[in-house]
Amino acid sequence: MGIRTSGTARKKLREILKRCKNLKEPMTRIAVDMKNEIRGNIDREHSFDGVKWKKSKRAKEQGGKTLKDTGRLYNSFRNTAGRNYARVGTNVIYARTLNQGADKGEFGKVSFTVRQHTRRVKRYKKNGELAKTKRKITVRSHSRTAKVPWGDIPKYRYMGINENMKRKYIAILTKYIIKGR
């Protein structure tokens, strides 16, 4: 038993196989969309799966947005695509920690030297009242050990692929493979 294909069916199948070997065009579209999704998550202040973020202290005080103070992280995302991959990344060192979060002291301890400096100390009068002027004392240089990070950093999860994105990317690939668009 066997199947014979006509000339047009054979031609169509060859075109589909040829498109499957080099998916750079749809992968580029997917990479651009992933980058836009990440930036949109930061703009809308929610994770990739829609969970709203708690406003940061700075954003509350200055009336800005969480993760969008200087724009360094926001503007650092770059997309790349190849024959079989779509990728979005950043060269900002703290991006992974902000995305995945960190507990106090998770990265260990660090020792550093505090330079000699002057400190103004409250002065009290003989009757126990606080004096108007403060006394200056010199603090000698000393070493100190601190946990890194010094406090908990919440998970913002601005990077990731949710179910809607998966469906959209499968549709882009299917449309390209079958129709060439």
PDB file of N, CA and C in Angstrom, residues 19 24 51 94 112 122 152 179:
ATOM      1  N   ARG A  19      10.854  25.880   4.980  1.00  0.00           N
ATOM      2  CA  ARG A  19      10.580  26.891   6.007  1.00  0.00           C
ATOM      3  C   ARG A  19      10.896  26.366   7.411  1.00  0.00           C
ATOM      4  N   LYS A  24      14.074  31.814  11.272  1.00  0.00           N
ATOM      5  CA  LYS A  24      14.573  33.093  11.791  1.00  0.00           C
ATOM      6  C   LYS A  24      13.520  34.207  11.714  1.00  0.00           C
ATOM      7  N   VAL A  51       0.190  39.053  38.252  1.00  0.00           N
ATOM      8  CA  VAL A  51       0.135  39.381  39.683  1.00  0.00           C
ATOM      9  C   VAL A  51       0.688  40.794  39.883  1.00  0.00           C
ATOM     10  N   TYR A  94      21.810  43.409  38.196  1.00  0.00           N
ATOM     11  CA  TYR A  94      20.791  43.145  39.218  1.00  0.00           C
ATOM     12  C   TYR A  94      19.463  42.653  38.650  1.00  0.00           C
ATOM     13  N   PHE A 112      34.130  45.050  54.770  1.00  0.00           N
ATOM     14  CA  PHE A 112      34.611  46.285  54.177  1.00  0.00           C
ATOM     15  C   PHE A 112      35.150  47.186  55.274  1.00  0.00           C
ATOM     16  N   LYS A 122      24.575  64.018  70.207  1.00  0.00           N
ATOM     17  CA  LYS A 122      23.744  64.880  71.060  1.00  0.00           C
ATOM     18  C   LYS A 122      24.481  65.140  72.376  1.00  0.00           C
ATOM     19  N   ASP A 152      15.406  41.650  52.468  1.00  0.00           N
ATOM     20  CA  ASP A 152      14.723  40.800  51.494  1.00  0.00           C
ATOM     21  C   ASP A 152      14.365  41.612  50.247  1.00  0.00           C
ATOM     22  N   LYS A 179       1.791  28.741   5.895  1.00  0.00           N
ATOM     23  CA  LYS A 179       1.477  29.743   4.859  1.00  0.00           C
ATOM     24  C   LYS A 179       2.661  30.584   4.408  1.00  0.00           C
TER      25      LYS A 179
END
